[in-house]
Short mmCIF file of C-alpha atoms in Angstrom, two decimals:
data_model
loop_
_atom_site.label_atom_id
_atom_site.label_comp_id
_atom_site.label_asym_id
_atom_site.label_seq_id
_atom_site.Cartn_x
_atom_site.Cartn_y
_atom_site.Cartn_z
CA UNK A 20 -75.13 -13.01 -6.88
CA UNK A 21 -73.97 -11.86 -3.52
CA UNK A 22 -75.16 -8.64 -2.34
CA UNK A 23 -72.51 -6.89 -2.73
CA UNK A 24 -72.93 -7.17 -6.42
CA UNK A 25 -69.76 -9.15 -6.47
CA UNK A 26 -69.85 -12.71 -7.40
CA UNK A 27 -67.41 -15.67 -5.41
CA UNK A 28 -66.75 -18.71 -6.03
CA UNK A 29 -65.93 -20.75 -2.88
CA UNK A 30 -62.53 -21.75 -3.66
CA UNK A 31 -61.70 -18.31 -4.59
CA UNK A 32 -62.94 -17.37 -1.14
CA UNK A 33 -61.17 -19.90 1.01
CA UNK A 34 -57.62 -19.45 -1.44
CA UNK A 35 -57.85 -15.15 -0.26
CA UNK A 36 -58.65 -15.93 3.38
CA UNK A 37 -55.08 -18.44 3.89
CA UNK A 38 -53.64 -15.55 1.94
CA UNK A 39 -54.65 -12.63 4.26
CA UNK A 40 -54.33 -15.11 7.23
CA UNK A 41 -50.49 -15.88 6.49
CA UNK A 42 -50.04 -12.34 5.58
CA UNK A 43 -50.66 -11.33 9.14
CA UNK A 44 -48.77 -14.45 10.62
CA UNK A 45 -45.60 -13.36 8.91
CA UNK A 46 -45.83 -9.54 9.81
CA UNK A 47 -46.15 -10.25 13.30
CA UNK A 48 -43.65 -13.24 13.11
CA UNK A 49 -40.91 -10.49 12.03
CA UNK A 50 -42.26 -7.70 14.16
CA UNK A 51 -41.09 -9.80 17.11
CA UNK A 52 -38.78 -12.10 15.91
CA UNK A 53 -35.33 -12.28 17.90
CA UNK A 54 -33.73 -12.06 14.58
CA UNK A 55 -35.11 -9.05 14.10
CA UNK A 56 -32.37 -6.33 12.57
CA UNK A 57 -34.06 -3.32 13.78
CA UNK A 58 -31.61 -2.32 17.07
CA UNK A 59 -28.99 -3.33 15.06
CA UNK A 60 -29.72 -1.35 12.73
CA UNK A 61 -30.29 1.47 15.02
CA UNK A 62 -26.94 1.10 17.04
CA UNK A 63 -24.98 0.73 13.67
CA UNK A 64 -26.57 4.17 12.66
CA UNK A 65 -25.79 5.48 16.21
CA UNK A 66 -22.51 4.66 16.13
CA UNK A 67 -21.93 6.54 12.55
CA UNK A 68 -23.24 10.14 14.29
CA UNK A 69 -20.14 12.26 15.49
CA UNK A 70 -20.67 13.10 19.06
CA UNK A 71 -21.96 9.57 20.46
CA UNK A 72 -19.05 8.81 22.97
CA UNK A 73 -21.12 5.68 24.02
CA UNK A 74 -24.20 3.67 22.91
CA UNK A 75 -26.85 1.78 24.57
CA UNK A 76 -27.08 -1.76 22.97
CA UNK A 77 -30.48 -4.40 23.50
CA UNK A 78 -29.23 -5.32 26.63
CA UNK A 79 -28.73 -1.99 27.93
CA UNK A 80 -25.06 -2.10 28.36
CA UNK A 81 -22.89 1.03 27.28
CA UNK A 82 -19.89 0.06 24.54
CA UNK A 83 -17.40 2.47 24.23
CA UNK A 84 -16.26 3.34 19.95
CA UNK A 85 -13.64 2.20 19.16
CA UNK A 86 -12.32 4.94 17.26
CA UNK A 87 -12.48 6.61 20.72
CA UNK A 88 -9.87 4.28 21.97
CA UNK A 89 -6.23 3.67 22.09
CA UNK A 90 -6.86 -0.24 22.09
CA UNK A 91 -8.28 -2.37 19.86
CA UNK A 92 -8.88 -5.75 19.57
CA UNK A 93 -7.10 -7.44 16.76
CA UNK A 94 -7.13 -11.46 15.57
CA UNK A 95 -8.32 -14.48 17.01
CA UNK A 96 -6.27 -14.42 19.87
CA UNK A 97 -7.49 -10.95 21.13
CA UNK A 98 -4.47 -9.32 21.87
CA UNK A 99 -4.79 -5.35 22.21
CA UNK A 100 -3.22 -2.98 19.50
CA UNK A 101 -2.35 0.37 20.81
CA UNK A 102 -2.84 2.84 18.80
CA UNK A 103 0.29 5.04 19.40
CA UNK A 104 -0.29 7.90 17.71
CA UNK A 105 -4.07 8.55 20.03
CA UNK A 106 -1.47 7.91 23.57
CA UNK A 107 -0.88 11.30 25.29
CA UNK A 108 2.90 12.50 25.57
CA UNK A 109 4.74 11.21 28.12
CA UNK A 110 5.68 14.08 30.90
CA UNK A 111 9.09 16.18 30.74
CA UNK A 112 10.19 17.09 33.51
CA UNK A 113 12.12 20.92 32.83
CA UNK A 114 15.49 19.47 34.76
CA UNK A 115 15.73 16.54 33.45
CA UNK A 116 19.08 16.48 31.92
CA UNK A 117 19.95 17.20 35.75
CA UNK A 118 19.08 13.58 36.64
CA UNK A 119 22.28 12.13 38.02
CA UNK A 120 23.03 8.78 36.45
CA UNK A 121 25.71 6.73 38.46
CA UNK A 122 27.98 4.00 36.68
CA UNK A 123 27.44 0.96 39.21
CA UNK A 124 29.80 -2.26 38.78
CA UNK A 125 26.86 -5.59 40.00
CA UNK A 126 28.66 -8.60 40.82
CA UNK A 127 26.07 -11.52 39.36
CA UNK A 128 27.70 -14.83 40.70
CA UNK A 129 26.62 -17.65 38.13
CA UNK A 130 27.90 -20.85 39.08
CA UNK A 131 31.59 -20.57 40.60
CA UNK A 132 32.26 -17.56 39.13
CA UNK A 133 31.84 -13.61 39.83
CA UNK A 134 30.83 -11.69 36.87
CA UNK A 135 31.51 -8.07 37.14
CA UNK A 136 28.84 -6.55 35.29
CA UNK A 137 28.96 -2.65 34.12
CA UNK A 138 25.47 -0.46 35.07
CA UNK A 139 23.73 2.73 34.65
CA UNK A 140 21.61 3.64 37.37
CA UNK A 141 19.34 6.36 38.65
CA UNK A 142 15.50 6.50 40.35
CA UNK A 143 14.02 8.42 43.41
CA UNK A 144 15.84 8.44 46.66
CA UNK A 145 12.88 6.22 48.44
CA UNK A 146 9.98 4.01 47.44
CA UNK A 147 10.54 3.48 43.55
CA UNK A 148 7.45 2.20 41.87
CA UNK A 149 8.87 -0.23 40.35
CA UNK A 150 12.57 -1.55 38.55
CA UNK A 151 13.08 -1.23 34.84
CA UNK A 152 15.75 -2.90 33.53
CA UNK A 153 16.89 -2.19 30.26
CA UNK A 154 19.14 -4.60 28.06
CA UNK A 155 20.67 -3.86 24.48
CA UNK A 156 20.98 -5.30 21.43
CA UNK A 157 24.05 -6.20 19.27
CA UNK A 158 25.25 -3.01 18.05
CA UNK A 159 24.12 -1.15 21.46
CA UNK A 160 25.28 -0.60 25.08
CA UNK A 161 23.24 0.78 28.25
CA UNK A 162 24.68 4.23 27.07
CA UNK A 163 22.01 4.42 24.27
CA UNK A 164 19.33 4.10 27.28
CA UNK A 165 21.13 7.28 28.84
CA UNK A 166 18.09 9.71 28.40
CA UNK A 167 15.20 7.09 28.74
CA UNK A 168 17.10 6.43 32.21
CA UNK A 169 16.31 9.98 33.36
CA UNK A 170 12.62 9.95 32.46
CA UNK A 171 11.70 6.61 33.76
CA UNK A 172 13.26 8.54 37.18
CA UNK A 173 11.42 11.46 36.67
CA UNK A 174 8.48 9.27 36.55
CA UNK A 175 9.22 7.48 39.64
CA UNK A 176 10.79 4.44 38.99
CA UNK A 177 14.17 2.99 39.65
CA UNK A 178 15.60 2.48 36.45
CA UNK A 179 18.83 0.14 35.76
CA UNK A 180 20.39 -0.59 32.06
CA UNK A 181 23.05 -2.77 32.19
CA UNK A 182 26.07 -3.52 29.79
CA UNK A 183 25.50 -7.74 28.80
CA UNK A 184 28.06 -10.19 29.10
CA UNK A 185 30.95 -9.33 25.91
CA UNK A 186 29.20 -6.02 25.86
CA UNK A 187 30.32 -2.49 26.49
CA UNK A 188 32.14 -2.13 29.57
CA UNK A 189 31.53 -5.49 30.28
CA UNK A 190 33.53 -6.96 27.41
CA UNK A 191 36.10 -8.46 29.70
CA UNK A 192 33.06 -10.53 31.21
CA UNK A 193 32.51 -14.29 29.82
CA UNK A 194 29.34 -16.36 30.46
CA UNK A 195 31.56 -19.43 30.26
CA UNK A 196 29.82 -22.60 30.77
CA UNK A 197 26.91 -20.67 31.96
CA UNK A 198 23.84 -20.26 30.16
CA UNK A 199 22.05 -16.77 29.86
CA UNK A 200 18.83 -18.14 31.79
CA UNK A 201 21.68 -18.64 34.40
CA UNK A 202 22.86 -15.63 34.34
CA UNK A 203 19.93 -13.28 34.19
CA UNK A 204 18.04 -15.58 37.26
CA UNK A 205 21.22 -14.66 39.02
CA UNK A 206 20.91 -10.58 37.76
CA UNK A 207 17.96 -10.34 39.23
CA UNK A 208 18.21 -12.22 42.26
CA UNK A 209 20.97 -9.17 42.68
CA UNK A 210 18.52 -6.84 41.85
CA UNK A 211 16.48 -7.95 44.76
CA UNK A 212 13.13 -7.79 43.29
CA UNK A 213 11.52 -8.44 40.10
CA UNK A 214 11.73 -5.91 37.21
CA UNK A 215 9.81 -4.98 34.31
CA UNK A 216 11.85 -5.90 31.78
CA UNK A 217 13.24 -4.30 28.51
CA UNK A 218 14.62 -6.41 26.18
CA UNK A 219 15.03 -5.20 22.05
CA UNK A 220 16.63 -7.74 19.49
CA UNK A 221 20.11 -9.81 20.69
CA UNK A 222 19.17 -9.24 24.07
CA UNK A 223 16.10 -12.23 23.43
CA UNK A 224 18.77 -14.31 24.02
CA UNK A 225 18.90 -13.24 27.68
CA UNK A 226 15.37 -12.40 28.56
CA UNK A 227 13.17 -15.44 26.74
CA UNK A 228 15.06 -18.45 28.45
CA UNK A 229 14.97 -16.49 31.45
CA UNK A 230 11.48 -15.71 31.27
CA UNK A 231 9.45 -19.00 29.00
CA UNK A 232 12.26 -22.12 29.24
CA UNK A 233 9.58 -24.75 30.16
CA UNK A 234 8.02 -23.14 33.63
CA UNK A 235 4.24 -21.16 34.13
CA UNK A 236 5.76 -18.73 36.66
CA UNK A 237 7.21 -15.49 34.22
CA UNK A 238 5.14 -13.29 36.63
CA UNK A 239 7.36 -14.27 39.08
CA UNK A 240 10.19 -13.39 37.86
CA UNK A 241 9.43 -10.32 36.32
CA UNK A 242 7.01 -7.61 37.14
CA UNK A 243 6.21 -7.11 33.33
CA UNK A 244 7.73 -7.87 29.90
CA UNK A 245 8.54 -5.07 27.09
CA UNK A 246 9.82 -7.11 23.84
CA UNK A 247 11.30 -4.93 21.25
CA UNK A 248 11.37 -7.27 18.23
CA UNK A 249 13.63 -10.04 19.83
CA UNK A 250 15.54 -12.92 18.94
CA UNK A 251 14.19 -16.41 19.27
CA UNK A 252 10.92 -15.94 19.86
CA UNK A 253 10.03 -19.00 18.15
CA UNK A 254 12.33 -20.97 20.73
CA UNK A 255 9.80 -21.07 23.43
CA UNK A 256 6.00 -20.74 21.63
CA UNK A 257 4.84 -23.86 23.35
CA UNK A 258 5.25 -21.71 26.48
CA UNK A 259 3.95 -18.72 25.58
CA UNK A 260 0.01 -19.37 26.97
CA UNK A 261 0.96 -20.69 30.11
CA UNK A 262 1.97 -17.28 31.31
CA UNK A 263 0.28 -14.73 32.75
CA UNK A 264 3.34 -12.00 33.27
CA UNK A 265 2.09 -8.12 31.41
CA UNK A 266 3.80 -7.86 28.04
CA UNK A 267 3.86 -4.70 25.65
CA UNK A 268 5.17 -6.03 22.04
CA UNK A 269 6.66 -3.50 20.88
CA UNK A 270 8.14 -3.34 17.07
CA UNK A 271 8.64 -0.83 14.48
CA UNK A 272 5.98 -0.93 10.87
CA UNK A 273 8.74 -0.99 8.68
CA UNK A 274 10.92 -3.66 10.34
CA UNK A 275 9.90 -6.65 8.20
CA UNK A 276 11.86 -9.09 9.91
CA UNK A 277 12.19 -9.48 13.44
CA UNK A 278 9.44 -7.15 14.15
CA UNK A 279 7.04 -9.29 12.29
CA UNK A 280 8.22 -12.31 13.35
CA UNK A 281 8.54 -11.56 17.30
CA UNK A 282 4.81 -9.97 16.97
CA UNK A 283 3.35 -12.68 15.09
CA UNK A 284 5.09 -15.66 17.89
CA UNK A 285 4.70 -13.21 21.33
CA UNK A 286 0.93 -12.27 20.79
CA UNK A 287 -0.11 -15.52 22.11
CA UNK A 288 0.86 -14.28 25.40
CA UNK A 289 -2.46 -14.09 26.99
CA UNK A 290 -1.76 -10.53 28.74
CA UNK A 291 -0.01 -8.91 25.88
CA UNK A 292 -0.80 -5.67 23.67
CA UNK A 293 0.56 -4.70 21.09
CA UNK A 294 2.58 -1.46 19.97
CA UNK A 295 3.34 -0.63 17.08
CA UNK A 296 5.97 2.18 16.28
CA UNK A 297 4.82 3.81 12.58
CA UNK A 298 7.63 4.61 10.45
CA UNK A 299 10.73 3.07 12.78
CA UNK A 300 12.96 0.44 11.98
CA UNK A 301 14.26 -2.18 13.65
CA UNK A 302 15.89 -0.05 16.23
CA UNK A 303 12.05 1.71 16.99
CA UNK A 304 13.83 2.96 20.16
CA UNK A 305 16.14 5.03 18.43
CA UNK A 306 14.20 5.86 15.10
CA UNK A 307 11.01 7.09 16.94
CA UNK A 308 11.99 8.06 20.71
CA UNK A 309 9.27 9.94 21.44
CA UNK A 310 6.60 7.39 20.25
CA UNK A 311 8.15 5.00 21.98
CA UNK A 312 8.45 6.49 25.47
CA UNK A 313 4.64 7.74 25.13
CA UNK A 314 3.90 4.06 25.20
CA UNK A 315 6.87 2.98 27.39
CA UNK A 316 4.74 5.68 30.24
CA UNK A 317 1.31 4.49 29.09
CA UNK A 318 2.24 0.72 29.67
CA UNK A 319 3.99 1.29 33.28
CA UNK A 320 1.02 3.67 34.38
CA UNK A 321 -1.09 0.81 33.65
CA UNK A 322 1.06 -1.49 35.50
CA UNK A 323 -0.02 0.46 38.84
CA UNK A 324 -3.50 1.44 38.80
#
């Protein structure tokens, strides 16, 4: 009888002691344990509370929400989704309309022959930002860019939107035997320095060969890239990771063809984001204009900084 008045056995004894021993083993095992759930736990929970514009992970660092952000990260490849409806609007300047447009005729020699090209352009007097140039698509000519003309000016940029080859007042004009990677390498050379580009649907035709046929240097010969659901954007997907020139994908939600297509080939640009227009067609230009200047302003502001 012990003195307790309670009687053991010794394997009883021994059996309780491993017990309470590998009790305490695994509570301090998962008290410190790397595994441990607890901070993430407590930055989920964090991160639910309106209010917390940042939150301090282990390792100290601050993540911004996402819900706070116009980007967001979206597939494997990582390419950044703009949320278009979070952008800010783009600015209006009261005298716009005012902006003087001029109608400029650019002779683009491509091989032995002069093409006289019809434009439309307008920018500040001295030291544009940069050169947009604006192309078309089938059932469009650079009149349709008249009033996106005046507020890339407005916004300090020198702004050019051309009539293509068989195109507006350049109908007369044939490419010939020349191809239109020819042709728009000799456009720009014109130009005199390397635009951001603008190029929705037919005009892919123009602006991918120039841009991806088989080279690494598309930053070269273009400050930036805006795709607006293109053509042939499955011509040149080999290509696509070896450059390194800014691109803004731009599409409208409810075009299920081209827009899904050219978004699904051009993400694997390494430096592109994504844009797109909610509600517009295939035209997103013309069905949303508003939407898509806010991001047409958002992109080229980030072009500078």
């Amino acid at each position: 009888m012990a003195p307790s008045g309670i009687s053991l056995n010794k394997p009883a004894a021994i059996t309780i002691l491993v017990l309470v021993a590998g009790g305490v083993i695994m509570y301090r095992w998962g008290w410190s344990s790397p595994h441990s759930s607890a901070a993430e736990t407590d930055i989920s929970n964090a991160g639910s509370k309106k209010g917390n514009a940042d939150i301090k992970p282990p390792d100290g660092k601050k993540i911004a929400l996402p819900s706070e952000l116009p980007l967001t990260l979206t597939d494997s490849k990582m390419s950044k989704e703009i949320d278009v409806n979070k952008l800010p609007d783009f600015p209006l300047s009261p005298d716009i309309n005012a902006t003087a447009i001029k109608m400029i005729t650019i002779d683009v020699k491509v091989k032995d022959k002069t093409l006289k090209i019809n434009s439309r352009q307008t920018g500040p007097a001295e030291s544009p930002t940069l050169t947009v140039l604006l192309l078309h698509g089938q059932a469009f000519t650079s009149q349709d860019w008249i009033r996106t003309l005046r507020l890339l000016a407005s916004w300090g940029y020198k702004a050019v939107a051309i009539d293509l080859p068989d195109f507006g007042k350049s109908k007369a004009e044939s490419l010939g035997d020349a191809s239109e990677e020819e042709f728009m390498t000799a456009l720009v050379g014109t130009l005199g320095s390397a635009p951001v580009i603008v190029s929705p649907s037919m005009s892919g035709r123009f602006s991918l060969p120039y841009l991806f046929s088989d080279r690494s240097d598309s930053e070269q010969r273009a400050a930036a890239f805006i795709p607006v659901a293109p053509v042939m954007t499955d011509k040149f997907k080999a290509n696509y990771p070896k450059s390194q020139v800014p691109t803004l994908i731009v599409y409208g939600t409810e075009d299920k063809n081209l827009g899904t297509k050219s978004r699904a080939d051009l993400q694997a640009l390494p430096k592109a984001q994504i844009a797109p227009i909610p509600g517009a067609g295939h035209a997103c230009y013309m069905d949303k204009p508003d939407l898509f200047r806010n991001v047409l302003h958002y992109f080229l502001t980030s072009l500078t900084k």
